[in-house]
């Protein structure tokens, strides 16, 4: 039994011993969202150190929530949810919906991370309103340092969406300039593109610009009504 044990037979206490250590539920969120490689998991939890990520993965494996599976023909390893891990889908969803509904949004908008924002936007982007060809979307965040100011989403109808921090060399269809707080608030469903027009500068394809609210890829919890500001 771990030093952090609640010493209770209650199933809630026993589950908390496994899931409520620092960063664990955020890591489980990434696994539930479909990330399986170590580096992809790091992109979803960018403020988590490599050593702590490795430790938490070992703990989840020991708890029967994750299994390590070597990728044939390479040195890569996939971290896959077991049946017990897949049973956490509704738990993660309930956490997110509760947080969206009851946790004040203003403090969360002080903890901004452009890397995580763009990673989540890539994952949730809906390509259906975009042209049936490769579409390149460039985001420039005016409040970020040069190394994190420009990001590209390359949307391929047949190959998914790639996120680039260096210019991929393709012609840009839509160029969006804004600040991280504005885009995060839009992505979280706290405001809309229309309401933030003065803080969004868009240049390029008019059709792509006009459909941004539809393809943007909002948080899966954005539709939950917020009851606290």
Coordinates of C-alpha atoms in Angstrom, one line a residue:
X1 CA 0.0 0.0 0.0
X2 CA 1.4 3.4 -0.9
X3 CA 2.4 6.1 1.6
X4 CA -0.4 8.2 0.2
X5 CA -3.0 5.6 1.1
X6 CA -6.3 6.7 2.6
X7 CA -6.5 3.4 4.5
X8 CA -10.2 3.1 3.7
X9 CA -12.1 0.2 2.1
X10 CA -14.4 2.6 0.3
X11 CA -14.1 2.2 -3.5
X12 CA -13.9 6.0 -4.0
X13 CA -10.9 6.1 -1.7
X14 CA -9.2 3.1 -3.4
X15 CA -9.8 4.7 -6.9
X16 CA -8.4 8.0 -5.6
X17 CA -5.2 6.3 -4.5
X18 CA -4.6 5.3 -8.1
X19 CA -6.0 8.3 -10.1
X20 CA -5.6 11.4 -7.9
X21 CA -1.8 11.7 -7.7
X22 CA -0.5 14.8 -9.4
X23 CA -0.9 14.9 -13.2
X24 CA -2.4 11.4 -13.3
X25 CA -6.0 12.4 -14.4
X26 CA -4.6 14.8 -17.0
X27 CA -2.4 12.0 -18.4
X28 CA -5.4 9.7 -18.5
X29 CA -7.3 12.4 -20.4
X30 CA -4.6 12.2 -23.0
X31 CA -4.7 8.5 -23.2
X32 CA -8.5 8.5 -23.5
X33 CA -8.2 11.1 -26.3
X34 CA -6.1 8.7 -28.3
X35 CA -2.4 9.6 -27.7
X36 CA -0.3 6.4 -27.4
X37 CA 3.3 7.5 -28.0
X38 CA 5.5 9.0 -25.2
X39 CA 6.2 12.2 -27.2
X40 CA 2.6 12.7 -28.1
X41 CA 1.6 12.3 -24.5
X42 CA 4.2 14.9 -23.6
X43 CA 2.7 17.3 -26.1
X44 CA -0.6 16.9 -24.3
X45 CA 0.9 17.5 -20.9
X46 CA 3.7 20.0 -21.9
X47 CA 4.4 21.1 -18.3
X48 CA 5.0 17.6 -17.0
X49 CA 8.6 16.5 -16.8
X50 CA 9.7 13.5 -18.8
X51 CA 10.7 11.7 -15.7
X52 CA 7.4 12.2 -14.0
X53 CA 5.5 11.2 -17.1
X54 CA 7.5 7.9 -17.3
X55 CA 6.8 7.3 -13.6
X56 CA 3.1 7.9 -13.9
X57 CA 3.0 5.6 -17.0
X58 CA 4.7 2.9 -14.9
X59 CA 2.2 3.4 -12.1
X60 CA -0.8 3.2 -14.5
X61 CA 0.7 0.0 -16.0
X62 CA 1.1 -1.5 -12.5
X63 CA -2.5 -0.6 -11.8
X64 CA -3.7 -2.5 -14.9
X65 CA -4.9 0.7 -16.6
X66 CA -2.2 0.9 -19.3
X67 CA -0.2 -1.7 -21.2
X68 CA 3.1 -1.2 -23.0
X69 CA 3.2 -2.7 -26.4
X70 CA 6.4 -2.5 -28.5
X71 CA 5.9 -1.4 -32.1
X72 CA 7.2 -4.1 -34.5
X73 CA 10.2 -3.1 -36.5
X74 CA 11.1 -0.1 -34.4
X75 CA 12.2 1.0 -30.9
X76 CA 8.9 2.8 -30.3
X77 CA 6.4 1.7 -27.7
X78 CA 2.6 2.3 -27.6
X79 CA 0.9 2.9 -24.3
X80 CA -2.6 1.4 -24.7
X81 CA -5.5 1.5 -22.4
X82 CA -6.6 -1.8 -21.1
X83 CA -10.3 -2.7 -20.5
X84 CA -9.9 -1.0 -17.0
X85 CA -8.5 2.0 -18.7
X86 CA -11.2 2.2 -21.3
X87 CA -13.7 2.2 -18.5
X88 CA -12.3 5.6 -17.5
X89 CA -13.8 7.3 -20.6
X90 CA -17.0 8.3 -18.8
X91 CA -15.0 9.3 -15.7
X92 CA -12.8 11.7 -17.7
X93 CA -15.9 13.1 -19.5
X94 CA -17.7 13.6 -16.2
X95 CA -14.6 15.4 -14.8
X96 CA -14.5 17.7 -17.8
X97 CA -18.2 18.5 -17.9
X98 CA -18.2 19.3 -14.2
X99 CA -15.2 21.5 -14.5
X100 CA -16.7 23.4 -17.5
X101 CA -19.9 23.8 -15.6
X102 CA -18.8 24.7 -12.1
X103 CA -15.1 25.9 -12.1
X104 CA -14.6 29.6 -12.6
X105 CA -13.1 30.3 -16.0
X106 CA -11.2 33.4 -15.3
X107 CA -8.5 31.7 -13.2
X108 CA -8.1 29.0 -15.9
X109 CA -7.6 31.7 -18.5
X110 CA -4.6 32.9 -16.5
X111 CA -2.9 29.5 -17.0
X112 CA -2.5 29.7 -20.8
X113 CA -0.3 27.3 -22.8
X114 CA -0.1 27.9 -26.5
X115 CA 1.5 24.5 -27.1
X116 CA -1.4 22.6 -25.4
X117 CA -4.0 24.8 -27.1
X118 CA -2.7 24.1 -30.6
X119 CA -2.3 20.4 -29.9
X120 CA -5.9 20.2 -28.8
X121 CA -7.1 22.3 -31.7
X122 CA -5.2 19.9 -34.1
X123 CA -6.9 16.9 -32.4
X124 CA -10.4 18.3 -32.5
X125 CA -10.4 20.1 -35.8
X126 CA -13.3 19.2 -38.0
X127 CA -12.2 19.1 -41.7
X128 CA -15.6 18.6 -43.2
X129 CA -16.3 22.4 -43.8
X130 CA -12.9 22.8 -45.5
X131 CA -12.1 22.2 -49.2
X132 CA -11.5 18.6 -50.3
X133 CA -7.8 19.2 -50.7
X134 CA -4.9 20.1 -48.5
X135 CA -5.6 23.2 -46.5
X136 CA -3.0 25.1 -44.6
X137 CA -4.0 27.3 -41.7
X138 CA -1.4 29.6 -40.0
X139 CA -1.9 31.0 -36.6
X140 CA 0.2 33.9 -35.3
X141 CA -0.1 34.7 -31.5
X142 CA 1.0 38.3 -31.1
X143 CA 1.6 37.9 -27.4
X144 CA 4.0 35.0 -27.6
X145 CA 7.8 35.0 -27.9
X146 CA 9.2 34.4 -31.4
X147 CA 9.8 30.7 -30.8
X148 CA 6.1 30.1 -30.1
X149 CA 4.5 32.8 -32.1
X150 CA 3.7 31.0 -35.4
X151 CA 1.9 27.7 -35.8
X152 CA 0.6 25.8 -38.9
X153 CA -2.2 23.3 -39.1
X154 CA -1.9 21.2 -42.3
X155 CA -5.2 19.5 -43.0
X156 CA -5.2 16.6 -45.4
X157 CA -8.6 15.1 -46.1
X158 CA -7.0 11.6 -46.4
X159 CA -4.2 11.9 -43.9
X160 CA -5.5 13.8 -40.9
X161 CA -4.1 17.1 -39.5
X162 CA -0.5 17.8 -38.8
X163 CA 0.7 20.5 -36.4
X164 CA 3.9 22.4 -37.3
X165 CA 6.0 24.9 -35.4
X166 CA 8.1 25.5 -38.4
X167 CA 6.9 26.6 -41.8
X168 CA 5.9 23.4 -43.7
X169 CA 6.6 25.3 -47.0
X170 CA 3.0 25.1 -48.4
X171 CA 0.9 28.1 -49.5
X172 CA -1.2 29.3 -46.6
X173 CA -5.0 29.3 -47.2
X174 CA -5.9 31.3 -44.1
X175 CA -3.7 33.5 -41.9
X176 CA -5.1 34.1 -38.4
X177 CA -3.6 36.6 -36.0
X178 CA -4.8 36.9 -32.4
X179 CA -3.7 36.4 -28.8
X180 CA -3.6 33.1 -26.8
X181 CA -6.3 34.2 -24.3
X182 CA -8.8 35.0 -27.0
X183 CA -8.2 31.8 -28.9
X184 CA -8.3 29.7 -25.7
X185 CA -11.6 31.3 -24.7
X186 CA -13.1 30.6 -28.1
X187 CA -11.8 27.0 -28.0
X188 CA -13.3 26.4 -24.5
X189 CA -16.7 27.7 -25.7
X190 CA -16.6 30.7 -23.3
X191 CA -17.0 33.1 -26.3
X192 CA -17.4 32.9 -30.1
X193 CA -15.5 33.9 -33.2
X194 CA -18.2 36.5 -33.9
X195 CA -18.0 38.0 -30.5
X196 CA -14.2 38.3 -30.7
X197 CA -14.0 39.7 -34.3
X198 CA -12.0 42.7 -33.1
X199 CA -9.4 40.5 -31.6
X200 CA -9.1 38.2 -34.7
X201 CA -7.4 39.3 -37.8
X202 CA -8.0 36.9 -40.7
X203 CA -6.5 37.1 -44.2
X204 CA -6.9 34.6 -47.0
X205 CA -9.7 32.4 -48.3
X206 CA -13.0 34.1 -47.4
X207 CA -14.9 30.8 -47.3
X208 CA -12.4 29.2 -44.9
X209 CA -12.5 32.4 -42.7
X210 CA -16.3 32.4 -42.7
X211 CA -16.5 28.8 -41.5
X212 CA -13.8 29.0 -38.8
X213 CA -16.3 28.5 -36.0
X214 CA -17.3 25.2 -37.5
X215 CA -13.9 23.7 -38.4
X216 CA -11.9 25.2 -35.5
X217 CA -12.1 22.1 -33.3
X218 CA -13.7 23.2 -30.0
X219 CA -13.1 21.6 -26.7
X220 CA -15.3 18.5 -26.3
X221 CA -16.7 20.2 -23.2
X222 CA -17.5 23.5 -25.0
X223 CA -21.2 22.7 -25.3
X224 CA -21.6 22.4 -21.6
X225 CA -23.4 25.4 -20.2
X226 CA -21.2 27.3 -17.7
X227 CA -22.9 28.3 -14.5
X228 CA -20.1 30.3 -12.9
X229 CA -18.0 33.0 -14.6

